[in-house]
Structure formats: structure tokens, C-alpha cells
Short mmCIF file of C-alpha atoms and ligand atoms in Angstrom, two decimals:
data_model
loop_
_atom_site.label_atom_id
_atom_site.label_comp_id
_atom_site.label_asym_id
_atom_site.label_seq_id
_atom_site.Cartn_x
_atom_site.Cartn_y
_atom_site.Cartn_z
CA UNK H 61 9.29 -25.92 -16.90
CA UNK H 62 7.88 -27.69 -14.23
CA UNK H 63 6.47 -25.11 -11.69
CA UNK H 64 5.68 -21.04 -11.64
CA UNK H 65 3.83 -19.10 -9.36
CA UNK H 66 0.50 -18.13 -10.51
CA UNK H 67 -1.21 -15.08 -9.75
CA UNK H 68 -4.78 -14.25 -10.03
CA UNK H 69 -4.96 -10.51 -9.83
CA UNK H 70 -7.15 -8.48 -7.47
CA UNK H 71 -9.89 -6.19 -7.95
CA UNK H 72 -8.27 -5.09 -11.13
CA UNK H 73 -10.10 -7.63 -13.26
CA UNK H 74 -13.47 -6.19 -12.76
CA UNK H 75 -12.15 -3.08 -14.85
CA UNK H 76 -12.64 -4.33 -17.84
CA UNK H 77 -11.67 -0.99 -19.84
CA UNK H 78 -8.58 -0.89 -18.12
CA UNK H 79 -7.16 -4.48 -17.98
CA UNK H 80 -4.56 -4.04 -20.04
CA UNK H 81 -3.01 -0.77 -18.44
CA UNK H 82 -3.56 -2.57 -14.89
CA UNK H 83 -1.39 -5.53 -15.88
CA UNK H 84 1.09 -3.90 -17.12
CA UNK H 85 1.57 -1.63 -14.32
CA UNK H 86 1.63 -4.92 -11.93
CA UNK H 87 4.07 -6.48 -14.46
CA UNK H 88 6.38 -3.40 -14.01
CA UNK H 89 6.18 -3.26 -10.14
CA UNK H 90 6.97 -6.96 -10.23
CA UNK H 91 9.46 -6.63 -12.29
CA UNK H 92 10.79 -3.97 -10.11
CA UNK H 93 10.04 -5.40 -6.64
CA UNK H 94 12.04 -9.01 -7.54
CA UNK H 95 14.68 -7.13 -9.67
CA UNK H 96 17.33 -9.03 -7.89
CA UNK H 97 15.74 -12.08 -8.61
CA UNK H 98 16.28 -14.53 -11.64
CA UNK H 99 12.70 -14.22 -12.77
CA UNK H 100 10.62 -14.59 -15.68
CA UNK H 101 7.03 -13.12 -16.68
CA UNK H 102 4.19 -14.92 -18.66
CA UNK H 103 0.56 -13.23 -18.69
CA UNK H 104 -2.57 -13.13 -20.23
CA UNK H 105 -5.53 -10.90 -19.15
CA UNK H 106 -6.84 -13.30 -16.39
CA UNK H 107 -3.58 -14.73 -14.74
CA UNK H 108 0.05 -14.17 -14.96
CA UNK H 109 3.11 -16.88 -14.24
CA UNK H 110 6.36 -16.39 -12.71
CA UNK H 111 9.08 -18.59 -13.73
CA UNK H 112 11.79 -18.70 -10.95
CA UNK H 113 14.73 -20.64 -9.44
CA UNK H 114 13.71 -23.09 -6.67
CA UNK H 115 16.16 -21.75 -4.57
CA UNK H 116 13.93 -18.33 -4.68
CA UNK H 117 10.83 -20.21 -3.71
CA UNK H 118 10.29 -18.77 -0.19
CA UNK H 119 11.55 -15.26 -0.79
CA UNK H 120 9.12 -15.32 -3.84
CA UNK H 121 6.11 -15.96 -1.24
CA UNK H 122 6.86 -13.18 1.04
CA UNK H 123 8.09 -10.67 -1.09
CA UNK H 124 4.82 -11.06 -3.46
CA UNK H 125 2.87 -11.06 -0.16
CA UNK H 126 3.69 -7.19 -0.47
CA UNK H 127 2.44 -6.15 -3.79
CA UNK H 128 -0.38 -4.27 -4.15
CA UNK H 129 -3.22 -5.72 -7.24
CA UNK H 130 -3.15 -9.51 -6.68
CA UNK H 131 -5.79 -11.05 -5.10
CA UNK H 132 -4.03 -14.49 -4.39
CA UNK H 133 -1.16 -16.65 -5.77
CA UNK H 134 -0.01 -20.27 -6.19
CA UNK H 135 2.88 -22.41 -6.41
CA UNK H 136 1.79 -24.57 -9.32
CA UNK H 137 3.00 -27.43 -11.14
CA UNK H 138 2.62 -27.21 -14.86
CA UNK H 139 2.47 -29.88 -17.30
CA UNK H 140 0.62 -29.93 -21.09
CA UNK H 141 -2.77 -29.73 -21.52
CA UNK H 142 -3.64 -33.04 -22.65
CA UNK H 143 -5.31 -35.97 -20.48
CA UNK H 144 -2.67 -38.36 -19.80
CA UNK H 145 0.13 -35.53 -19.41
CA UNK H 146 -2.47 -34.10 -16.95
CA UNK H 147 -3.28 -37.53 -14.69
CA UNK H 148 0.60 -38.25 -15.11
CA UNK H 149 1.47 -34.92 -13.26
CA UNK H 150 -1.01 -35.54 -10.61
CA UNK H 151 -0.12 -38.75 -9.79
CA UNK H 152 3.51 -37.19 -9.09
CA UNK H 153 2.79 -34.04 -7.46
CA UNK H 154 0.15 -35.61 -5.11
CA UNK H 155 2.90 -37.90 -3.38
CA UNK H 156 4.63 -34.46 -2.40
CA UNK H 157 1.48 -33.28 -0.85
CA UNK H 158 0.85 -33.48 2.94
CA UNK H 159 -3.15 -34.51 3.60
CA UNK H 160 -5.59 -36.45 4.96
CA UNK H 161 -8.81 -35.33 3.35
CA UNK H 162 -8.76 -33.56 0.01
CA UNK H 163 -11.50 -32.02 -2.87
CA UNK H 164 -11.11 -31.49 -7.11
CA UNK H 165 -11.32 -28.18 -8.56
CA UNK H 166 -11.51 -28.55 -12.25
CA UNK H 167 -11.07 -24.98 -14.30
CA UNK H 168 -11.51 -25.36 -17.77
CA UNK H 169 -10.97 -22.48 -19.00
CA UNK H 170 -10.16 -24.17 -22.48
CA UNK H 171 -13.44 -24.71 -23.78
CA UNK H 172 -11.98 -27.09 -26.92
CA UNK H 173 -10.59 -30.00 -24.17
CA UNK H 174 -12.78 -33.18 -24.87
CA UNK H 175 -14.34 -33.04 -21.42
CA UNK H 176 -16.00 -30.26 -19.34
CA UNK H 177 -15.20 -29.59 -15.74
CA UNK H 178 -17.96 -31.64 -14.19
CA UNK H 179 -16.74 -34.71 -16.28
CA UNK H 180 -13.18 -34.32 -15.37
CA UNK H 181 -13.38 -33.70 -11.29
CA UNK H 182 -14.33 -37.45 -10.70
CA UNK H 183 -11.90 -38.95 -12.61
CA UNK H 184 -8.90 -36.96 -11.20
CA UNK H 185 -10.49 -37.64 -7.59
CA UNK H 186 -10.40 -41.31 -8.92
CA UNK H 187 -6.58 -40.87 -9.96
CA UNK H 188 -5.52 -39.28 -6.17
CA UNK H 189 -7.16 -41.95 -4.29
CA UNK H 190 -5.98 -44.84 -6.29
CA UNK H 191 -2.31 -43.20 -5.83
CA UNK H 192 -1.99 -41.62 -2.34
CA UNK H 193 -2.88 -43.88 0.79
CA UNK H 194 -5.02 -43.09 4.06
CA UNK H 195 -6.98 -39.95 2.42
CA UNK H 196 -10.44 -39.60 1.27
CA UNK H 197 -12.61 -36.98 0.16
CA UNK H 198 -14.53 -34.05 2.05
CA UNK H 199 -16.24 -31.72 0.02
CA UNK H 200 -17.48 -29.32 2.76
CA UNK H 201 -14.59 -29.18 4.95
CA UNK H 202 -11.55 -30.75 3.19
CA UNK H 203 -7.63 -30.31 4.16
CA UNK H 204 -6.50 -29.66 0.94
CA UNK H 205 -8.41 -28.31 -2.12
CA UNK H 206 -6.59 -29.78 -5.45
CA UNK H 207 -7.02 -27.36 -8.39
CA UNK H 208 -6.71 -28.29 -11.70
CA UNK H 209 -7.01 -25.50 -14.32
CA UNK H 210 -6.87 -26.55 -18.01
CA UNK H 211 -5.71 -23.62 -20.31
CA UNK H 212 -4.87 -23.60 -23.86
CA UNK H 213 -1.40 -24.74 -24.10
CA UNK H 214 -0.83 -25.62 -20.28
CA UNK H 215 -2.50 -27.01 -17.31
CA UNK H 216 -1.79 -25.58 -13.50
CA UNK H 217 -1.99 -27.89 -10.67
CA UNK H 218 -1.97 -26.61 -7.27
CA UNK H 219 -2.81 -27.68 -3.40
CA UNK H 220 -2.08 -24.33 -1.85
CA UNK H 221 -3.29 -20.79 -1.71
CA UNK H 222 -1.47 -17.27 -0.53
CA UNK H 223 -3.68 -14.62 -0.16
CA UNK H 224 -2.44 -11.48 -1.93
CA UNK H 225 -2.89 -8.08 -0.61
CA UNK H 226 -5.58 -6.94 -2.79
CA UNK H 227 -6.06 -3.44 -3.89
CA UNK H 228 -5.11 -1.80 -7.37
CA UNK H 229 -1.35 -1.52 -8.47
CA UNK H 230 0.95 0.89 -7.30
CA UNK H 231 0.84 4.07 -9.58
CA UNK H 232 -2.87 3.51 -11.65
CA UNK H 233 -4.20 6.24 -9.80
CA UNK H 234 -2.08 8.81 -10.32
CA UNK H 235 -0.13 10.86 -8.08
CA UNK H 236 -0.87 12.28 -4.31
CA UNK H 237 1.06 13.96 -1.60
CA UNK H 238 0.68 12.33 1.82
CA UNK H 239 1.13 14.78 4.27
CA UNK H 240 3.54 12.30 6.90
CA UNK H 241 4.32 13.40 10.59
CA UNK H 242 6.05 10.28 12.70
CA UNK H 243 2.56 9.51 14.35
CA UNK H 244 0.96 6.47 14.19
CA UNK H 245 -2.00 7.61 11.91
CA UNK H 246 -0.19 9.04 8.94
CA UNK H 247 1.87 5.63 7.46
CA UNK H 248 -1.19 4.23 7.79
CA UNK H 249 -3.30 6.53 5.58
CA UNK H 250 -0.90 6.21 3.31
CA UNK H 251 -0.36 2.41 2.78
CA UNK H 252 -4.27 2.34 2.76
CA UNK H 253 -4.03 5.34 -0.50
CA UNK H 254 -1.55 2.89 -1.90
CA UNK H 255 -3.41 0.16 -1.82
CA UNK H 256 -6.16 2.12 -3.74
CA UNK H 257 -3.02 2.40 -6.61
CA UNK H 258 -2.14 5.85 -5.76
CA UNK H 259 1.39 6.96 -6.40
CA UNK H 260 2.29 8.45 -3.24
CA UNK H 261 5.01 11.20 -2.39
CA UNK H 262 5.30 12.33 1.16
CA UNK H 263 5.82 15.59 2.74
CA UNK H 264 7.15 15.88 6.17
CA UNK H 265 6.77 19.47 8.03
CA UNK H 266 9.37 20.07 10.34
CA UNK H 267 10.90 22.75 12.50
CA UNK H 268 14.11 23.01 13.65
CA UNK H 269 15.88 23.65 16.15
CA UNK H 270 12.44 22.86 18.00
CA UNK H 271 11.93 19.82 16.69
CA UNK H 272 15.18 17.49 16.19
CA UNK H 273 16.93 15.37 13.13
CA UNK H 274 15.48 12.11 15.46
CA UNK H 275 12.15 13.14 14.69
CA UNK H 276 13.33 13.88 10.92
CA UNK H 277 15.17 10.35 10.76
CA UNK H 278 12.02 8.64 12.18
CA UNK H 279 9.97 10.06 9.16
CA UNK H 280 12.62 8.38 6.88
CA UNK H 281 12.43 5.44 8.50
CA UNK H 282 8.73 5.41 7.79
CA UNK H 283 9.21 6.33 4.22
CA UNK H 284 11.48 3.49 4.11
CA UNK H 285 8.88 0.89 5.55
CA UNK H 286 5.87 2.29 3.02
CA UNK H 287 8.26 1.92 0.75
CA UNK H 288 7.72 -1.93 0.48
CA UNK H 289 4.34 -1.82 -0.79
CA UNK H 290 5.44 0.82 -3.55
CA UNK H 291 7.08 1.56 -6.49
CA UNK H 292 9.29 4.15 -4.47
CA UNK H 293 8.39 7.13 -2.18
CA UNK H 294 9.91 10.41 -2.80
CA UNK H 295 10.24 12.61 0.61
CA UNK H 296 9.95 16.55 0.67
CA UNK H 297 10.55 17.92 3.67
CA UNK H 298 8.89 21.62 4.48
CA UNK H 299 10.96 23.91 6.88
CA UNK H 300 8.24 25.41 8.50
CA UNK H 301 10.05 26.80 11.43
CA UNK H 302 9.56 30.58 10.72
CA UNK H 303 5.56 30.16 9.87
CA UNK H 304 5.29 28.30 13.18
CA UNK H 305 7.35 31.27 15.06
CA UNK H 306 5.37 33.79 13.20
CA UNK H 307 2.37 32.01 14.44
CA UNK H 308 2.93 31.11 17.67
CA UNK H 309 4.35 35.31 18.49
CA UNK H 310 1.18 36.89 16.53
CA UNK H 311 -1.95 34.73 16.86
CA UNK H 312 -3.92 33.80 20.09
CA UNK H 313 -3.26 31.01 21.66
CA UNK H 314 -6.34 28.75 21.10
CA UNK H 315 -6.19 29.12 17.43
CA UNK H 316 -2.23 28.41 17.07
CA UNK H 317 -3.26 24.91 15.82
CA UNK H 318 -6.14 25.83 13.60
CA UNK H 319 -3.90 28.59 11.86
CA UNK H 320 -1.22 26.51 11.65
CA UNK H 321 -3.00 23.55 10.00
CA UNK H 322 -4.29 26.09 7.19
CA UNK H 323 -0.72 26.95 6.50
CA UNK H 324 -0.15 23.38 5.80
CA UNK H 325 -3.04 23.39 3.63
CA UNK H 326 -1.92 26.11 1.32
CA UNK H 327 1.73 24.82 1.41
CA UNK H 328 -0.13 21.10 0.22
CA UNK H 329 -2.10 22.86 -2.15
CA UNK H 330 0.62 24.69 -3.84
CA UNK H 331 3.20 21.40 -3.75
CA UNK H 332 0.84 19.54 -5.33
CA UNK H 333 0.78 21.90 -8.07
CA UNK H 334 3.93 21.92 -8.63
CA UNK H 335 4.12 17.92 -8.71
CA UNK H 336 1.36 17.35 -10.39
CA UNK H 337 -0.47 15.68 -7.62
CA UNK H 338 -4.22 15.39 -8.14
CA UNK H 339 -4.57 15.26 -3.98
CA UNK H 340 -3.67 15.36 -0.72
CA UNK H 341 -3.76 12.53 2.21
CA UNK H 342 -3.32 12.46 5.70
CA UNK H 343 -3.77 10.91 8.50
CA UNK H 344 -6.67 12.86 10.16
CA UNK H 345 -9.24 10.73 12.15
CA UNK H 346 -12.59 12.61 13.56
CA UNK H 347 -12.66 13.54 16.66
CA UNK H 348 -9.41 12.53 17.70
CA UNK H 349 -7.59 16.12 18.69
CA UNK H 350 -9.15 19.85 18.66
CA UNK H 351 -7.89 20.31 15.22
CA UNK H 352 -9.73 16.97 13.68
CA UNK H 353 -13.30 17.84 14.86
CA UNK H 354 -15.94 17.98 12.46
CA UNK H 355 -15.91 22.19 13.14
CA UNK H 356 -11.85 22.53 12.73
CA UNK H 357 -11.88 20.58 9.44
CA UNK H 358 -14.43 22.78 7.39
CA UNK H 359 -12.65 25.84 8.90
CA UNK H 360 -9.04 24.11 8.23
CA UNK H 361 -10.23 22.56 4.28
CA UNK H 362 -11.51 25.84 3.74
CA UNK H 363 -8.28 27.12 2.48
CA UNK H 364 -7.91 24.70 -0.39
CA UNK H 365 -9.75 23.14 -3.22
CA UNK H 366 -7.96 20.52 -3.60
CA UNK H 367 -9.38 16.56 -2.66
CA UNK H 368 -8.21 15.65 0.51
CA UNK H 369 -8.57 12.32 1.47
CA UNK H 370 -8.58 10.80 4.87
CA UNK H 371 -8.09 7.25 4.61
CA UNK H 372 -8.62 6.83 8.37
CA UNK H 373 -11.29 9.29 9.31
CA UNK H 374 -13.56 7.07 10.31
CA UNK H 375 -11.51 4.14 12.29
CA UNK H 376 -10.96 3.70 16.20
CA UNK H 377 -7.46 4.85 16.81
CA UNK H 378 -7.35 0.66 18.12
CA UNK H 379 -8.57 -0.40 14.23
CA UNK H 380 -5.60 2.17 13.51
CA UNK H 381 -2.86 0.68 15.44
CA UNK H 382 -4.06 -2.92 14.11
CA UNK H 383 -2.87 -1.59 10.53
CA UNK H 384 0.34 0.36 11.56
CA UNK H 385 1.22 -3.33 13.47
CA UNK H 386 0.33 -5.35 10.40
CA UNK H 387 2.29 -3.19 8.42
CA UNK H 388 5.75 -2.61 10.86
CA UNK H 389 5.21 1.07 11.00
CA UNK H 390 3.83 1.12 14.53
CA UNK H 391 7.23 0.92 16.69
CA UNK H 392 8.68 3.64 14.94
CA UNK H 393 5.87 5.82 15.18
CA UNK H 394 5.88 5.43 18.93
CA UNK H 395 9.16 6.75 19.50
CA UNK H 396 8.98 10.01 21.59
CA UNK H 397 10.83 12.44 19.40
CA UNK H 398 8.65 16.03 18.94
CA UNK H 399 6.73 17.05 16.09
CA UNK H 400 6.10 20.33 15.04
CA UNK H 401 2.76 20.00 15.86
CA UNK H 402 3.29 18.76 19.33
CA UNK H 403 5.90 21.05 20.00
CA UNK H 404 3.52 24.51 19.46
CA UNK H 405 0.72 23.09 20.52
CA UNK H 406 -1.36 25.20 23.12
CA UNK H 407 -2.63 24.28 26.58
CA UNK H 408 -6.65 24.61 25.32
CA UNK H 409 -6.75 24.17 21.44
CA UNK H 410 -10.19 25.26 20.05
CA UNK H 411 -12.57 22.90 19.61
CA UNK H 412 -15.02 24.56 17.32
CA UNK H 413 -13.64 27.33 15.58
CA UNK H 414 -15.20 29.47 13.23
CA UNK H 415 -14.31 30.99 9.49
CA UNK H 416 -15.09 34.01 10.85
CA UNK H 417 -12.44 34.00 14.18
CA UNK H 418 -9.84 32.04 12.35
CA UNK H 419 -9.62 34.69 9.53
CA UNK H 420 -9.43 37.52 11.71
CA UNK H 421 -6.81 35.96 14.19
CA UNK H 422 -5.18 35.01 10.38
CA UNK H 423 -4.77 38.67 9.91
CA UNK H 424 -2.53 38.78 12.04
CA UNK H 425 -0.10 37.74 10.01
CA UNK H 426 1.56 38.74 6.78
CA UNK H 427 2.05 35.64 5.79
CA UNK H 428 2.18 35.50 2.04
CA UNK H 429 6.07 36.51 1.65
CA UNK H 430 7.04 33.45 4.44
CA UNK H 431 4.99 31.08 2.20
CA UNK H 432 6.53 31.60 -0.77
CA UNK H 433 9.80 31.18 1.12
CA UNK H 434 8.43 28.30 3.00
CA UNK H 435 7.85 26.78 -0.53
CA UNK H 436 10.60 27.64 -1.71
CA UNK H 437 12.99 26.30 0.15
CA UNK H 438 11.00 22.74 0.02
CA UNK H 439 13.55 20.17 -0.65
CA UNK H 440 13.64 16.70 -1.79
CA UNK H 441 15.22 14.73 1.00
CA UNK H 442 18.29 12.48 -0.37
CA UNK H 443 19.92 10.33 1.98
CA UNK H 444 22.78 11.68 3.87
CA UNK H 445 23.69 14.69 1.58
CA UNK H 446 21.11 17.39 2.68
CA UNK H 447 22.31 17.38 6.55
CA UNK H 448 24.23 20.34 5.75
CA UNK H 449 21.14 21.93 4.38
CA UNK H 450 19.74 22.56 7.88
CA UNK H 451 22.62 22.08 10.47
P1 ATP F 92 -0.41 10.87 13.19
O1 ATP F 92 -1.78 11.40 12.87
O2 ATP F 92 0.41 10.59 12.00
O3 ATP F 92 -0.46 9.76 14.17
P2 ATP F 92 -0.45 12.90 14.94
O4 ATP F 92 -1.69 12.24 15.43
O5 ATP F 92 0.56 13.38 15.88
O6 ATP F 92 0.29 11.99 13.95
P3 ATP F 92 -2.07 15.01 14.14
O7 ATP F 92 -1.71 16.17 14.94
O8 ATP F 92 -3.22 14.15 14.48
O9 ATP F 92 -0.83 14.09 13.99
O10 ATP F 92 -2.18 15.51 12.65
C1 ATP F 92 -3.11 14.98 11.74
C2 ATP F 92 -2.47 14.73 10.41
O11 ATP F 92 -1.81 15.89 9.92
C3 ATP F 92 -1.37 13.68 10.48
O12 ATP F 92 -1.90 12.40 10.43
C4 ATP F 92 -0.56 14.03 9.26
O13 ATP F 92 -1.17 13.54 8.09
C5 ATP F 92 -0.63 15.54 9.26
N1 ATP F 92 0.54 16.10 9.97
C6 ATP F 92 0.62 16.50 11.25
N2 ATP F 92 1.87 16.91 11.54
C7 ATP F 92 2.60 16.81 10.41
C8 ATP F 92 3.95 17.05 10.04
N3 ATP F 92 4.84 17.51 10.91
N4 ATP F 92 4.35 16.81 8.78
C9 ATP F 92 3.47 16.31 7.87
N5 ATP F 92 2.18 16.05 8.16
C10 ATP F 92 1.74 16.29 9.40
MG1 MG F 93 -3.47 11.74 14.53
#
């Protein structure tokens, strides 16, 4: 054993109650995310170590850079926990090092070893100067920060730092349904629910023949990108196209959208019952549209009582795109293909509606019966096979 990548996790290590449960969840979407890989697992509650082939060395780095629940990780070198096996290892591993000005880090988190932290860092400064030429040190602003952390059987030596992604792993949380159209604000709200360990499964709302199997395979793709940063994503997708009609041929014009967005609701609401979600997320942003004032979401939550969260309520739609870049989502979502929403959606959408208005203009409508059918006919999207299900 000479080197492993060691992980300090992220927020998860302020939960105290739940350390255990946290780890092992992290452990399992590990396990799961480098399942290809020849990889071992070593952890205790404040770090874990991956054993790996060198060959895997870069892979390792970016595919970890995806995981929700570590803070940051490290290529380390290992050696024993004892003095000389310590200075010995140094002495090595600083010749592979590339830098000019340099600072000790001493964790000893192995209270037993002869000599505290404060003792040790000038000695192993000693060690790197006597052994690497042309570099001094710089405590305020060095190149390279050398950390040294002593644990019970082994000691970790590292010059390097990847930040992880931070958050809480995938699944602690529980399940939610993300409601997903191909937009640009939807994949974002749910990586951001992910990252808060949320097991998401999205729902996609579509409605052929007005809206196309483009716009349907763009929604996969999406899926497919979140999928990265999860443990997997299960898709249901909603045939809404005889609500919409139903809609659209009964209700007036300027509360199409407002109507239509309840329906979704109470479809949401009664999904996530039968999934056992504990809530619903979406990618609603104030004041962006009619439907997403501060008016048309009390009238449009009013349907359900259900948590709904917004993870990006309260960002510019220019914060938004920053995320949907970061996270490879955003050139799909740009593609012009029709949503259901954009398809119905009337020349002067209201702005402030009211409970009162929307339920009358609802009455319009018997639509119970098409709900149930709506539901109903829900399906789980797998690959290729359910083409048939809707040409
Ligand atoms: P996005 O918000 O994803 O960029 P958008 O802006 O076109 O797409 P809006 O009309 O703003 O969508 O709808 C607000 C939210 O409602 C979306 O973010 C999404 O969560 C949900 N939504 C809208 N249309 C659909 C759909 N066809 N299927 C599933 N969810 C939808
Ligand atoms: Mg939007």
C-alpha cells in the first residue's frame, strides 16, 4: 500500500446522530459510482480511503469530483505511523513534488504518538529543506501546503487538495418527485435537491401530438446528465394531452396556465403518494412568467398539501444558467423543441389571479374522471421499449 485517496466528507460530519447512516450511504454510492473500477474501501467516522490501481488515478479525480457528501479529497501517500517510517516517506514523496515555496500541516489525530503537532511541524519542515533544493518556506502565501496526518496505525501525506462537491449523500433525505420540463430551470432545481441528499425521481408532462418525441428525448437526455450526481433517476412521464385539450376548449383564456398548473399539482400530489415521495420540486423562480408570481403560486399551491420546494426561487435566471453550465445541462435545455406548457400557453396569461376566479373558471371542467385516467396511465419511461406506448 503505498497511496489511496482520502476523503474528508462534507457537511455530513456535523450530524453527529447520523454519522454512521451518512457514511454508509456515501460508501454505497461510491461503491456504485466506481463499480467498474478495481477499488477498495477503508473508513472510519472522520475520513475514508480508497485503494485503487494507478492506472485509475485520473478517472478517480473526476469521477469523485461528482459525488455528492465529500467536502474534499487527496491523493495521499501512506506509510506507518512511526517517526522514522514517517521522515523516510517524506523525504521520497517530496522529490516527486513540483514547488518553490511550501508550509507543514501536522494532524495528529493519534493522541499516543510521542510528539504533538506543534513539536513535529519543524522538524518535518527541517527534513524537506535539507532534501529538496531551491524551496523555502511561506507560511502566509505558500505554493504547496504539505500535510502530514498521524493516525493510529497509518500516517497520510499529501501536497494536493480537490475540492469535493459538498452537500449530503445521495438518498439520506428520502424520496421527492422533481417535476422536469426541458427548460433550463428544472435540471437545475433538481441537482441543487440532490445535493441536499434527496432521492430524486422525475416526472415529465407531455402532450402529444402537440408536443413531439424531440422534446420527450431531450427530457431523457437531462435525466441522463442528473444522473451523474445520483444514485439513479427513475423517469415517469404524464400524458397530459386530454387535460390540456379539456382545458384549453372549456376555460378562458387568461387562466389556461393557472388551471393547468393546478392540474399538475394534483397529478404531483397524488404520484407522490403512490411513490412514497415526501415532496415535490421544481424549477419555479419568482417572478419569472405569469404563472410564477407571488399571486399565481398561492392560487396554484393551493391545491396541494404537500412541501413543494423551489430550489431556485430566489436566483437571477443569469445565477441559473451559471449552474445548468457548471453542470452540462444547459445546451440541452436550449434546444427549441415545445413543451406542453409553451405550446397552450395564451397570448395574456394572468398575472394575479385569484382563488376565487380560478375555481370558478375550474368549474368548468369535470375533471376528476380525466385525472384518474391521467394517473393512470403514468408510466415509467424505459429506454426504447415504451415508443409504441404513444406512437
Ligand atoms: P424550466 O423552468 O425548466 O426552465 P420553463 O421555464 O419552460 O422550464 P416554466 O413554465 O417556468 O418552465 O415552469 C415552471 C416549472 O414547472 C418548471 O421549472 C418545471 O419544474 C415545471 N414544469 C413546467 N412544464 C413541465 C413539464 N412539461 N413537465 C414537468 N414539469 C414541468
Ligand atoms: Mg422557468
Amino acid at each position: 500500500m503505498d497511496k489511496v485517496i482520502l476523503i474528508k466528507y462534507g457537511e455530513l460530519t456535523t450530524k453527529k446522530g447520523n454519522r454512521n447512516f451518512f457514511i454508509k450511504t456515501l460508501t454505497k454510492n461510491i461503491e456504485n459510482k466506481l463499480k467498474n473500477l478495481n477499488i477498495e474501501i477503508e473508513k472510519d467516522l472522520s475520513r475514508m480511503y480508497i485503494h485503487y490501481k494507478e492506472e485509475d488515478e485520473l478517472l478517480l479525480i473526476n469521477k469523485i469530483h461528482e459525488i455528492f457528501g465529500i467536502h474534499s479529497y487527496h491523493i495521499a501517500y501512506v506509510t506507518n505511523s512511526n517517526i522514522e517510517s514517517i521522515k523516510e516517506k517524506l523525504i521520497k514523496t517530496v522529490q516527486l513534488e513540483n514547488f518553490k515555496t511550501f508550509k507543514i500541516k501536522v494532524k495528529r489525530s493519534d493522541k499516543s504518538f510521542p510528539k504533538t503537532s506543534v513539536e513535529l511541524a519543524p522538524i518535518f519542515g527541517g527534513i524537506v529543506l535539507k532534501n529538496k533544493n531551491n524551496i523555502k518556506v511561506d507560511v502566509n502565501n505558500p505554493d504547496t501546503i504539505i500535510h502530514i496526518e498521524i493516525r493510529e496505525k497509518y500516517t497520510y501525506i499529501y501536497y494536493n487538495e480537490y475540492k469535493g462537491l459538498g452537500g449530503y449523500p445521495c438518498g439520506i433525505q428520502g424520496k421527492g418527485l422533481l417535476m422536469l420540463s426541458g427548460g433550463i430551470d428544472s435540471p437545475v432545481a433538481g441537482y441543487l435537491a440532490m445535493k441536499r441528499g434527496i432521492k430524486v425521481e422525475a416526472v415529465y408532462f407531455e402532450a402529444i401530438p402537440h408536443t413531439s418525441l424531440e422534446a420527450r428525448e431531450k427530457v431523457i437526455t437531462l435525466v441522463n446528465k442528473l444522473k451523474v450526481y445520483s444514485c439513479d433517476i427513475k423517469l415517469h412521464i404524464v400524458p397530459f394531452t386530454k387535460i390540456q385539450e379539456e382545458i384549453y376548449k372549456n376555460v378562458s383564456p387568461n387562466y389556461v396556465i393557472t388551471i393547468m398548473r393546478r392540474m399538475m399539482y394534483r397529478i404531483m400530489e397524488s404520484l407522490s403518494k403512490k411513490e412514497k415521495a415526501k415532496v415535490i420540486i421544481n424549477g419555479e423562480s419568482i417572478g419569472q412568467v405569469a404563472s410564477q408570481t407571488l399571486s399565481s403560486m398561492y392560487v396554484i399551491n393551493n391545491v396541494t398539501n404537500m412541501p413543494v420546494i423551489r430550489p431556485v426561487a430566489c436566483l437571477d435566471k443569469l445565477e441559473i444558467i451559471d449552474i445548468a453550465k457548471k453542470i452540462d445541462t444547459y445546451n440541452t435545455s436550449i434546444l427549441p423543441y415545445e413543451d406542453c406548457c409553451t405550446v397552450f400557453v395564451p397570448k395574456h396569461p394572468i398575472i394575479n389571479p385569484t382563488l376565487e376566479e380560478t375555481l370558478k373558471e375550474e368549474a368548468k371542467i369535470n375533471y376528476e374522471s380525466i385525472l384518474k385516467e391521467t394517473i393512470d396511465n403514468t408510466f415509467i419511461y424505459k429506454e426504447e421499449k415504451n415508443y409504441e406506448n404513444i406512437l
